[in-house]
Short mmCIF file of C-alpha atoms (C1' of nucleotides) in Angstrom, two decimals:
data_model
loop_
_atom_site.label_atom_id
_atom_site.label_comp_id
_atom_site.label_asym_id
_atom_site.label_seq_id
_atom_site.Cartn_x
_atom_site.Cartn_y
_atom_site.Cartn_z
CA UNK U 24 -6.06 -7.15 27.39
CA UNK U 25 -3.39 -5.48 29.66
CA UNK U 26 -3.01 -1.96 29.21
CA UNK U 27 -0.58 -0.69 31.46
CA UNK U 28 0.38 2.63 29.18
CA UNK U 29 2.31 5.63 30.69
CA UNK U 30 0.16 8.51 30.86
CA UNK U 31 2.58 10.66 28.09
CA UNK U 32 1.63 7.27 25.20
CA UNK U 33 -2.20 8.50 26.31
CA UNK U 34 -1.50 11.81 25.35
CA UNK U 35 0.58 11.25 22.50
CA UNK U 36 -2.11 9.12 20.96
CA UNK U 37 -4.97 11.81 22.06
CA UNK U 38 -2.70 14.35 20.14
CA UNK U 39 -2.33 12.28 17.01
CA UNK U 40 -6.06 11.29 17.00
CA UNK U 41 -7.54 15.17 17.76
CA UNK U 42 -4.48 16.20 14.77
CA UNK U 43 -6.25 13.64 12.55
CA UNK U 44 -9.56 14.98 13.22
CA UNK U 45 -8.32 18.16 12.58
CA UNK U 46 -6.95 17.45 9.17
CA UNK U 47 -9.75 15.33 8.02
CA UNK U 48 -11.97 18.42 8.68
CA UNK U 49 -10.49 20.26 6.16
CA UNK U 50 -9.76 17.60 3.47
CA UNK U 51 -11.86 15.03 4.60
CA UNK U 52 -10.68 11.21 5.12
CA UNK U 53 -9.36 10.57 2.02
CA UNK U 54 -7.21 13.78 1.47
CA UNK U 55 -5.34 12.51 5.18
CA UNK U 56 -1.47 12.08 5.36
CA UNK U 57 0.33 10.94 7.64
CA UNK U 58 2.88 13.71 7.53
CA UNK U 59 0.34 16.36 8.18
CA UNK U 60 -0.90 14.48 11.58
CA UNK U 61 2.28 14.04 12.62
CA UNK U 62 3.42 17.54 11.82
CA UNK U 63 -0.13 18.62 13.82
CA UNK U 64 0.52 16.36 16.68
CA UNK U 65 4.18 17.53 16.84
CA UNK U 66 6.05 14.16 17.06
CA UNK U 67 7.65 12.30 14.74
CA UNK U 68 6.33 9.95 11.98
CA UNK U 69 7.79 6.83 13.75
CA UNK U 70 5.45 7.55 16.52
CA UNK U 71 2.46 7.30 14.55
CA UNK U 72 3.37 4.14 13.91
CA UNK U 73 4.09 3.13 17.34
CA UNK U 74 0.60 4.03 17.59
CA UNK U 75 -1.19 2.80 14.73
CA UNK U 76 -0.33 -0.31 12.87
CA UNK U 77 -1.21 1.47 9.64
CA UNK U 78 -2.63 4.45 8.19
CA UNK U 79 -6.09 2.42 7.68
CA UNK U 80 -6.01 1.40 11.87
CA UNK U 81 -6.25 5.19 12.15
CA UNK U 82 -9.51 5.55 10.00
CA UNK U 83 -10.96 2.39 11.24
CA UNK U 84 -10.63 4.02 14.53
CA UNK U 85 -12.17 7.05 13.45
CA UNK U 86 -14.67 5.58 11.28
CA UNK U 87 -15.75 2.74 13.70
CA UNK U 88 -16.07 5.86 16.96
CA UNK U 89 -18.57 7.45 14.05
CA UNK U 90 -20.32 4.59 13.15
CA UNK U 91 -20.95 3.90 17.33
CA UNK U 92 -22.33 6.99 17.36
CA UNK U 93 -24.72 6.53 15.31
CA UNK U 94 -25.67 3.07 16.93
CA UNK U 95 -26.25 4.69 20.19
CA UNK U 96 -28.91 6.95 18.60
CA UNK U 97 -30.57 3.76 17.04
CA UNK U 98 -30.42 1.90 20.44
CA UNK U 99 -32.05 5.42 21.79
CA UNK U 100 -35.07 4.58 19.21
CA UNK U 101 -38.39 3.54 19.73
CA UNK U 102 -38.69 0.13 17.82
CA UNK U 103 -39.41 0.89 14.42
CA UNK U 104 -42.85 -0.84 13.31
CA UNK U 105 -42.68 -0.77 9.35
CA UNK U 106 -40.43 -0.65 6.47
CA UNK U 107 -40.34 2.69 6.19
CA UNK U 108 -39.75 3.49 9.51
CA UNK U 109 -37.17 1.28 9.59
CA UNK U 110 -35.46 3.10 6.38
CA UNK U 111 -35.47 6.17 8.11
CA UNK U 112 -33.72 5.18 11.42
CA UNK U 113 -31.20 3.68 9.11
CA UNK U 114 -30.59 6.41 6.74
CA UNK U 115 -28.29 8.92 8.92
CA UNK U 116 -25.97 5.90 9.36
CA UNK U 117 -26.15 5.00 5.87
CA UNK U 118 -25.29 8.54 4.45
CA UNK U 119 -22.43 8.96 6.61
CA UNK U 120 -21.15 5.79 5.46
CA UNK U 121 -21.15 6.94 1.97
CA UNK U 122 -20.18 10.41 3.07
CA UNK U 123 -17.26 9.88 0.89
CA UNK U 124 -16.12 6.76 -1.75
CA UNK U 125 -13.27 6.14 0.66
CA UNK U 126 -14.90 6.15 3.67
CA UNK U 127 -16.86 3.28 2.40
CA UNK U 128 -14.07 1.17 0.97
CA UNK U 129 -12.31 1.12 4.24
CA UNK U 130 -15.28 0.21 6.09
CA UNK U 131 -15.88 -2.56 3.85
CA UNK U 132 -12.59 -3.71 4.07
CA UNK U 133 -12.69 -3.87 7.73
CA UNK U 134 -15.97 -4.77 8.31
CA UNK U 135 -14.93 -8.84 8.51
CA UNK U 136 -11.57 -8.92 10.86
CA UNK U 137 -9.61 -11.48 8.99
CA UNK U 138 -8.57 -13.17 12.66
CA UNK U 139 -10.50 -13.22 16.03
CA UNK U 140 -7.32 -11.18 17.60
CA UNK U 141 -7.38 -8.45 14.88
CA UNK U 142 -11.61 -7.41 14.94
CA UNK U 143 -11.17 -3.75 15.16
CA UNK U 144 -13.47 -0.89 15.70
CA UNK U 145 -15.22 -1.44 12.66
CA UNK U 146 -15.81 -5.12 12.69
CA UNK U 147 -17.51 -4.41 15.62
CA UNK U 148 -19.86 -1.76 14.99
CA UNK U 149 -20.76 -4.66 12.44
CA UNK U 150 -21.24 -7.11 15.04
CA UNK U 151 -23.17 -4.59 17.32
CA UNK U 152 -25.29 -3.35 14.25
CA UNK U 153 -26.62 -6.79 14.18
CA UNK U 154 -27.66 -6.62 17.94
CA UNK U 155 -29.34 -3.31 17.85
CA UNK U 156 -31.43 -3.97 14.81
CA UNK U 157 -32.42 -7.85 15.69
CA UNK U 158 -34.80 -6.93 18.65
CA UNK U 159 -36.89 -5.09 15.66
CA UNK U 160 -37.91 -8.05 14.44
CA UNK U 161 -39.06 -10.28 17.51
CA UNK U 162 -42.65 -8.45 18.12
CA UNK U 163 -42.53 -6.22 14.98
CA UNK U 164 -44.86 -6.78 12.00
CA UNK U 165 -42.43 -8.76 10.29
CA UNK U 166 -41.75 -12.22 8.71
CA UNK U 167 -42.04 -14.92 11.10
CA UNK U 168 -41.20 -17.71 9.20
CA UNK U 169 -37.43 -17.12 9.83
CA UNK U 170 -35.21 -16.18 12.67
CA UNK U 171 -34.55 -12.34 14.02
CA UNK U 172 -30.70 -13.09 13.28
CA UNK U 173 -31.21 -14.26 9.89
CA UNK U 174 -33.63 -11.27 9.00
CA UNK U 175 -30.79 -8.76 10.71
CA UNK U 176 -28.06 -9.87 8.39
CA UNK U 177 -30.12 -9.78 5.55
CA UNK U 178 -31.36 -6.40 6.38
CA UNK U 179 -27.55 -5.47 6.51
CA UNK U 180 -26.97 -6.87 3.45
CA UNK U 181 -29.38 -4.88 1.36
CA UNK U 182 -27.97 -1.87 2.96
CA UNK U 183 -24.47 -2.42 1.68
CA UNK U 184 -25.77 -2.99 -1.57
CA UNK U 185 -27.99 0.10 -1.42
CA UNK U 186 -24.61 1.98 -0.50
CA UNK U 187 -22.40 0.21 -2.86
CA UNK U 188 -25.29 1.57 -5.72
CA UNK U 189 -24.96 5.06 -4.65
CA UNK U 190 -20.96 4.94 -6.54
CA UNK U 191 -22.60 3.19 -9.43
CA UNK U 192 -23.16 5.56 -12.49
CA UNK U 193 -25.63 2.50 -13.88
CA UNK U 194 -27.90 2.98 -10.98
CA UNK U 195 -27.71 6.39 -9.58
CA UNK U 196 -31.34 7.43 -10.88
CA UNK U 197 -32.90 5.89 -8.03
CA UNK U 198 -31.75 7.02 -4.14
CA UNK U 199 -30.59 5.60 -1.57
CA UNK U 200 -33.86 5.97 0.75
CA UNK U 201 -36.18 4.57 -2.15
CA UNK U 202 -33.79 1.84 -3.10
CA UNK U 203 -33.54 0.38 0.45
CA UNK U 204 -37.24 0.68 0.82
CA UNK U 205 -37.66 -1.84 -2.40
CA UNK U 206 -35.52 -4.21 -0.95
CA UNK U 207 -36.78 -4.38 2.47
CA UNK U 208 -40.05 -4.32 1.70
CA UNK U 209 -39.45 -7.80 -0.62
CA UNK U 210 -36.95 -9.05 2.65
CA UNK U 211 -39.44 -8.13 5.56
CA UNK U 212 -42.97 -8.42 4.33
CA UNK U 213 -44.64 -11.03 6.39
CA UNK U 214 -45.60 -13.78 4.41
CA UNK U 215 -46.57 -17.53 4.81
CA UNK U 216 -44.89 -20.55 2.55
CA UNK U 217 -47.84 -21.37 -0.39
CA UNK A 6 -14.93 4.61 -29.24
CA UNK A 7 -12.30 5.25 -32.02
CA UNK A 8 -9.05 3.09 -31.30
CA UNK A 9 -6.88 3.24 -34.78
CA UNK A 10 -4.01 2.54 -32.65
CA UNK A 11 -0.95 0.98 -33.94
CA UNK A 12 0.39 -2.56 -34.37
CA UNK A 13 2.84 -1.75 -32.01
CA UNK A 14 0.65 -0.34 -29.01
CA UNK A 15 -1.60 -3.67 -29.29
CA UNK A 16 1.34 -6.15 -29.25
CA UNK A 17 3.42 -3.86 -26.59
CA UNK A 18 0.15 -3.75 -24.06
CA UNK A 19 -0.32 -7.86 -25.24
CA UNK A 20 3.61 -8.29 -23.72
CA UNK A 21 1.82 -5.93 -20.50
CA UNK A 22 -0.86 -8.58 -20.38
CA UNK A 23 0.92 -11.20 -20.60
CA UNK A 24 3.33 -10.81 -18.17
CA UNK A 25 0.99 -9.28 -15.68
CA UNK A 26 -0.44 -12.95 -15.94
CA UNK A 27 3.21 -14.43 -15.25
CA UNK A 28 3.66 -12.41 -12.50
CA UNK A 29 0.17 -13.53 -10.76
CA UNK A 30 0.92 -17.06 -11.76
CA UNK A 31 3.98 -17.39 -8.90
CA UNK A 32 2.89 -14.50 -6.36
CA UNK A 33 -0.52 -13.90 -6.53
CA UNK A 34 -2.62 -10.61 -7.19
CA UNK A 35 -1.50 -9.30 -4.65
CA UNK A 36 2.01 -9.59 -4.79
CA UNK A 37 2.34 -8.64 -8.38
CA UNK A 38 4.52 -4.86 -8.21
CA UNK A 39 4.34 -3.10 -11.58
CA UNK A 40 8.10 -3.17 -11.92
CA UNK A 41 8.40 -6.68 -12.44
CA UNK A 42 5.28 -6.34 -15.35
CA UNK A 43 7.13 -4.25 -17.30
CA UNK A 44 10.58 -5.92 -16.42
CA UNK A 45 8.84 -9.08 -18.02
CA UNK A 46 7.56 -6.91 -21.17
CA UNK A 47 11.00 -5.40 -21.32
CA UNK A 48 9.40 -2.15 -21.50
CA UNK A 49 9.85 1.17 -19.26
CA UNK A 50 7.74 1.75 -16.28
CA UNK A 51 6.19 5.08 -17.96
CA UNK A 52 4.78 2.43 -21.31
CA UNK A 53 2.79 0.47 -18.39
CA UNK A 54 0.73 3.89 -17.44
CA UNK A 55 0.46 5.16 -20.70
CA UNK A 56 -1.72 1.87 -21.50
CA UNK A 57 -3.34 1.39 -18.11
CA UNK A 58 -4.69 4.09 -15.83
CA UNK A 59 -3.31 2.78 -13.09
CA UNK A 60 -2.48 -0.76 -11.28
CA UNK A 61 -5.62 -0.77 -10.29
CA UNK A 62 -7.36 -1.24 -14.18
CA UNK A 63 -4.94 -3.73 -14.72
CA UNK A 64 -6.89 -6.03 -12.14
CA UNK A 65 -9.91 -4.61 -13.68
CA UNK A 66 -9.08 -5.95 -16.65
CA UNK A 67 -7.29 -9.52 -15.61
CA UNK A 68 -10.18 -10.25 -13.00
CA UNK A 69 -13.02 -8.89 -14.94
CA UNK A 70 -11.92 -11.46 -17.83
CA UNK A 71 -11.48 -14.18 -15.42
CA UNK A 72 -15.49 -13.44 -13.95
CA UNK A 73 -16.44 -12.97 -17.51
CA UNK A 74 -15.29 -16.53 -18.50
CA UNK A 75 -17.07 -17.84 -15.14
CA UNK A 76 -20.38 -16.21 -16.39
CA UNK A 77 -19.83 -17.96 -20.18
CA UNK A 78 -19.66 -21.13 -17.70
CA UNK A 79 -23.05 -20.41 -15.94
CA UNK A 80 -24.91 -19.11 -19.16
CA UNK A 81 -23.85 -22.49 -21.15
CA UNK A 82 -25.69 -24.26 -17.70
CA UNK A 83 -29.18 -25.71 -17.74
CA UNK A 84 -31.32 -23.40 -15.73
CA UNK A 85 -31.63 -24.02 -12.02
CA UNK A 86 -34.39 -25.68 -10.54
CA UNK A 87 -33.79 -25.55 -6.66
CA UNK A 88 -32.01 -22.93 -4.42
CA UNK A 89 -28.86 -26.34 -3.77
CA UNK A 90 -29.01 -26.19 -8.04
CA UNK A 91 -28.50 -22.15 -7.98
CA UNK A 92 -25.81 -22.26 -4.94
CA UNK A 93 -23.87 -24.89 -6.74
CA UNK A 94 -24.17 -22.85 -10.19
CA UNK A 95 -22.92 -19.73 -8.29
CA UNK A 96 -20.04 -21.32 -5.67
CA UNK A 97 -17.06 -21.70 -8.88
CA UNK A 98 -17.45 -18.35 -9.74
CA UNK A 99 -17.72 -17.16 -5.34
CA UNK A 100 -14.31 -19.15 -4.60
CA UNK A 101 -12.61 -17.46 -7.34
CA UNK A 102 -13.51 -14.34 -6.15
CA UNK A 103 -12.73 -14.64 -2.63
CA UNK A 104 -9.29 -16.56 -4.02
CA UNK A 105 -7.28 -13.80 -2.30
CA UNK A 106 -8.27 -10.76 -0.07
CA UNK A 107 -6.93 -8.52 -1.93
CA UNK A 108 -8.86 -9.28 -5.36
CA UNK A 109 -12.30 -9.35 -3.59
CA UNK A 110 -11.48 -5.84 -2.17
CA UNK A 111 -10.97 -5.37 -6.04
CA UNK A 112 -13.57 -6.38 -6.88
CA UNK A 113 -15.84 -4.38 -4.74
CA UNK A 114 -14.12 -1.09 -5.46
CA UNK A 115 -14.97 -1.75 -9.18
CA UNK A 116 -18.14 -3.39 -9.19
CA UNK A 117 -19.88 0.07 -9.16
CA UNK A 118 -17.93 2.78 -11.51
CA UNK A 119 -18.23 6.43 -10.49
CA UNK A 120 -19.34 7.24 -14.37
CA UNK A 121 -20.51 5.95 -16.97
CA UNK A 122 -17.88 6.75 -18.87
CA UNK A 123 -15.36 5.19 -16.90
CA UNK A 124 -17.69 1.72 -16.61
CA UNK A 125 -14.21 -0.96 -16.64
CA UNK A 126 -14.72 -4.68 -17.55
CA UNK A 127 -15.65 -5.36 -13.19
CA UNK A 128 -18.47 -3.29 -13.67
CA UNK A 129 -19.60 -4.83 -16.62
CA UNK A 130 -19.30 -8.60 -15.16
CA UNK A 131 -21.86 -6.92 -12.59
CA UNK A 132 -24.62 -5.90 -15.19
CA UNK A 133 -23.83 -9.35 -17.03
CA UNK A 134 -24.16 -11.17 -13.73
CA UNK A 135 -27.79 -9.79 -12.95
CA UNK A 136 -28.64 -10.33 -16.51
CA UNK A 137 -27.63 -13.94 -17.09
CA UNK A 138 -29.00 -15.08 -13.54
CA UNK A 139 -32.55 -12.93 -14.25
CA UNK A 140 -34.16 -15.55 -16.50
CA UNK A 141 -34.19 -18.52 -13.95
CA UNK A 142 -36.77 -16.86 -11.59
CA UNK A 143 -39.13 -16.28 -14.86
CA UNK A 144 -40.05 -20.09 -15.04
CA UNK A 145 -38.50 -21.30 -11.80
CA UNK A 146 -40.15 -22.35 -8.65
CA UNK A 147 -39.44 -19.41 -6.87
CA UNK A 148 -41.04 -16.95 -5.44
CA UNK A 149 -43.32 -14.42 -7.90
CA UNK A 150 -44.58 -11.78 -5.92
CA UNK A 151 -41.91 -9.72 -7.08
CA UNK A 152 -40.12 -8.98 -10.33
CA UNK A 153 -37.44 -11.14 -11.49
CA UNK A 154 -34.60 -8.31 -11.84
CA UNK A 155 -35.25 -7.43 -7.92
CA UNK A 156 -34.92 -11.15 -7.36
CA UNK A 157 -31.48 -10.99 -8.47
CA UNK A 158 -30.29 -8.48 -7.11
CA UNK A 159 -31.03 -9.82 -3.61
CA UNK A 160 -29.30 -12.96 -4.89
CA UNK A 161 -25.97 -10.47 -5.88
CA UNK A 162 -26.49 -8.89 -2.31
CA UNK A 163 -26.47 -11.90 -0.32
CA UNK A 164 -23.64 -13.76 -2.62
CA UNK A 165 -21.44 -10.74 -1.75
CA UNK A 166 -22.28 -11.17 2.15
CA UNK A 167 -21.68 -14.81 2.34
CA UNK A 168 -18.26 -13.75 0.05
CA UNK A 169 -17.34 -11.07 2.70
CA UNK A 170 -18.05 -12.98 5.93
CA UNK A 171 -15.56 -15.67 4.53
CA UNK A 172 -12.87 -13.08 5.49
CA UNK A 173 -14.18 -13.06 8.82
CA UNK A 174 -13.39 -14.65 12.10
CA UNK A 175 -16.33 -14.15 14.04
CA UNK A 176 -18.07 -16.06 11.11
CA UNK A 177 -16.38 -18.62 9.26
CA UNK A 178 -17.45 -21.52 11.27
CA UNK A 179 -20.19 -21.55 8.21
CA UNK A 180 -19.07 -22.38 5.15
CA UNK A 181 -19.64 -20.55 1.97
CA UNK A 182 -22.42 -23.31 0.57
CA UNK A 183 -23.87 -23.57 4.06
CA UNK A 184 -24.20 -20.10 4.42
CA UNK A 185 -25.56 -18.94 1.05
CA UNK A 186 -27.97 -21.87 0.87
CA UNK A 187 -29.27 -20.27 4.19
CA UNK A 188 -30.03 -16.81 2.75
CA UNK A 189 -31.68 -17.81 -0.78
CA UNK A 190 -33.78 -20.26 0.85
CA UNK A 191 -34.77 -17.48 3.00
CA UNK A 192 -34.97 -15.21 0.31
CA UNK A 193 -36.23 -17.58 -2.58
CA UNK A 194 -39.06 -19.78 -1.64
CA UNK A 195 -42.18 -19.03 -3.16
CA UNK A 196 -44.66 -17.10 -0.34
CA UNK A 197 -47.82 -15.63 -0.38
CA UNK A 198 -48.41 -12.12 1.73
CA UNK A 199 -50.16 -13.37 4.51
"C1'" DC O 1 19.30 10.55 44.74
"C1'" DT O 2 21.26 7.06 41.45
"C1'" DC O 3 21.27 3.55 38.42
"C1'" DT O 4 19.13 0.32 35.10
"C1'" DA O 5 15.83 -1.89 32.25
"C1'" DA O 6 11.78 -1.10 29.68
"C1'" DA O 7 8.99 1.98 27.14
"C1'" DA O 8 8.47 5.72 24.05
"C1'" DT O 9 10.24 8.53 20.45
"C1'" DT O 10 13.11 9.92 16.58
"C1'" DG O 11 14.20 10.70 11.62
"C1'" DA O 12 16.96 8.94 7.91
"C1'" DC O 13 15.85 5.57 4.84
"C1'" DC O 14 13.26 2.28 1.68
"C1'" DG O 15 9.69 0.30 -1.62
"C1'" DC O 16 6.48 1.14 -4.81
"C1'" DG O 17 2.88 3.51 -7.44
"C1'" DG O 18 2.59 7.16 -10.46
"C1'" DT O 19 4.33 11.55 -13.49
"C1'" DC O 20 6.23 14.05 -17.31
"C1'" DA O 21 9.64 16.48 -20.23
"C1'" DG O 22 12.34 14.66 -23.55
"C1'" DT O 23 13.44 11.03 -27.21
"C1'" DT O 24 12.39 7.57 -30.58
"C1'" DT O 25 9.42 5.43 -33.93
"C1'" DA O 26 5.57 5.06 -37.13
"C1'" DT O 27 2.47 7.21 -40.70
"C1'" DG O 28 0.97 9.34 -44.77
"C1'" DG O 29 1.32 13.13 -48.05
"C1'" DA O 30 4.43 15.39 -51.49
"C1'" DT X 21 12.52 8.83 -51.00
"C1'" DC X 22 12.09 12.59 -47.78
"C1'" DC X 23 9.83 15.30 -44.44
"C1'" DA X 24 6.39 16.79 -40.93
"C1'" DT X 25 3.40 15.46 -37.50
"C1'" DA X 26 1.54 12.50 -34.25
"C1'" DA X 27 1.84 8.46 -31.53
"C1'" DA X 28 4.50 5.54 -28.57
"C1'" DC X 29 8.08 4.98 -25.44
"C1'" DT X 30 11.72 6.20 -21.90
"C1'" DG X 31 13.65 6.66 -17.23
"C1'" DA X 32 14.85 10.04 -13.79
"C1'" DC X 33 12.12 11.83 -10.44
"C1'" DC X 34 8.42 12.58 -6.82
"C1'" DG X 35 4.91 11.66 -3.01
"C1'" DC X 36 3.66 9.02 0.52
"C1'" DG X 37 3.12 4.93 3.44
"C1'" DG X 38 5.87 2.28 6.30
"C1'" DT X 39 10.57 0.50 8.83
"C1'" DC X 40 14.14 0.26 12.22
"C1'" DA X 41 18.58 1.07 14.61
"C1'" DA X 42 19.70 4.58 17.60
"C1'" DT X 43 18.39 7.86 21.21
"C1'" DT X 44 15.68 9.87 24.93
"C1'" DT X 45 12.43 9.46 28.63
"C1'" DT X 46 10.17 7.14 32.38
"C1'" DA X 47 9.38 3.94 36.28
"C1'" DG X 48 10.80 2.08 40.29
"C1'" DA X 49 14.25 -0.75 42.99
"C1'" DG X 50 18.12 -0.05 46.01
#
DNA sequence: CTCTAAAATTGACCGCGGTCAGTTTATGGA
DNA sequence: TCCATAAACTGACCGCGGTCAATTTTAGAG
C-alpha cells in the first residue's frame, strides 16, 4: 500500500481522469478512446498506460466512484421498512447501472476481482453494497428464518437479474421497478417453514 | 426466415465451424483469434464475417450448442425431488459455463438480446433453461405460494450469482455446490406467510 | 550547484477484429 | 451451350487497444 507518487504522476492522472470525464460526457462510456483522453489530457498514449493497466481500469474507476456515490446516499437513508420502499432506494443505483449496455457489462465483469490483490473499485462497491443494505434486514419486517447476509446477497442477486432483463427484447414489457418488486416481494416476505 | 443458400455457403461456414472447434480444442475460447479459423478453413478473413456477424456470434453459436446439449441432458433427467437433487441436476451444466472467464462473460452479454430480431442461440438456451426447469416446482415439494415460472427465475438468478462469485476472491472459499445449495434452500422450501 | 539513479513520459510499432471495393463462382432462363 | 445476374469469396486496408526501448524529468545525496 505505499504510495509515494511525485506530485506531477497526481496531476497527470487528475488530467487523464477529468479528460475522460470530459469525453464520456459527450459520447458517453462506450463511445471512449483512448486517443481522445490522451489528446485531452495532453500527454502521450504510453502514459495512459503508465496509469491505467487497461482501458477497462479506467471505467472501473469511473464506474466504481459513481456507483459510491450512490451508496453514500443509501447509507444517508432512513431504513427502508417494506418492499417497496426498499425498490425505490434501490432504483437510482439501478438505472445508472443500466444507463448504458456497456456500462453494465463492465460492471459485471468486474464486480468479482479474479485475485484478492486485483479487487478494484467496482468489486468493492459490491462488497460495500452488501454492508449498506444488510442492516435493513436485522429489525425490518422481513424474513427471519435466515441470516441478514444471506437475504443481502440474494437481494443483490435479483437486482442483477432485474438489470440484465432490461437488455432483453423477451422481457422488456415489464420495468425495471415492477420487476424487482415481484422478486423481492417472493425473497423478503416473512414467512415461517409449514 | 428464407435461407435458399447454396451448397457451397453451408459446407464453407461447416469448414468455419469446424475449425473454430479445432482452434478451442488446444487454446481455449479465449485464445481462439479469427485468423487462425479461417487459416484452418483455408478461406479469407472477409468469408468468416460475411457468415458470422462478428467473433462474438461465433461463441454464440459454439457455446449456445454446447448449453443446448447440457439442457437435452437435464430434460432426459427424472424430475428433482430435493433442493441436493436440483443442485446436482444443475452443477454439469454451471462448471461448463464458468469453464473459462472469458465464456461466462459470453455468456452474460448474450443471455439477454437487445431485439427480438437479433435473439442468437445464448438467448435461446435462456428461455429453454426456464422452460425445462419450470415443471419440477408444479409437483415438487417446494414452495407454492408463488407461481412456478417466478420460481425459476430466482433459481436462474441465484445459479448465475453462485457462477459469478466463483470468479471471485473475496468468495471462493465456498464452493459452487456449497454455495448454491445455500441459496435454493433459502429460496425453495415450502413456507407459509406468517 | 552537480551528478546519478529512479520515476515518469514518449511515440513508433504491433496484434487483432472488422470493412469493402473488386473478383470469382454458381444459377437459371433463352 | 451461352449469357446475365446474384451470391460467395478475396485480401489489402483501417481503427483502436496495448507495448516497450529510448528519452526526459525529478529527487536528493555529496
Amino acid at each position: 500500500m505505499t504510495k509515494a507518487k511525485q506530485q506531477r504522476t497526481l496531476e497527470t492522472r487528475a488530467r487523464l481522469v477529468a479528460a475522460a470525464q470530459a469525453v464520456i460526457e459527450d459520447v458517453g462510456y462506450e463511445g471512449l478512446r483512448v486517443d481522445q483522453v490522451v489528446k485531452g489530457a495532453g500527454v502521450a498514449k504510453g502514459t495512459f498506460f503508465a496509469h491505467f493497466r487497461d482501458k477497462d481500469a479506467l471505467m472501473d474507476q469511473l464506474i466504481g466512484a459513481r456507483i459510491d456515490a450512490h451508496l453514500d446516499q443509501l447509507e444517508a437513508l432512513p431504513e427502508p421498512q417494506t418492499v417497496v420502499e426498499i425498490v425505490e432506494a434501490l432504483l437510482p443505483m439501478m438505472r445508472y447501472m443500466t444507463c448504458e449496455r456497456y456500462v453494465f457489462d463492465v460492471i459485471l465483469r468486474y464486480s468479482g476481482a479474479a485475485a484478492v490483490a486485483e479487487i478494484g473499485p467496482i468489486a468493492n462497491t459490491f462488497g460495500r453494497h452488501a454492508q449498506v443494505i444488510e442492516p435493513w434486514f436485522v429489525h425490518g419486517n422481513f424474513r427471519t428464518d435466515i441470516k441478514p447476509d444471506l437475504i443481502s446477497e440474494g437481494v443483490m442477486a435479483f437486482a442483477i437479474q432485474a438489470m440484465s432483463l432490461m437488455f432483453c427484447a423477451l422481457h422488456n414489457e415489464t420495468d425495471l421497478r415492477a420487476r424487482l418488486t415481484l422478486y423481492l416481494d417472493a425473497w423478503l416476505q416473512p414467512r415461517t417453514v409449514s
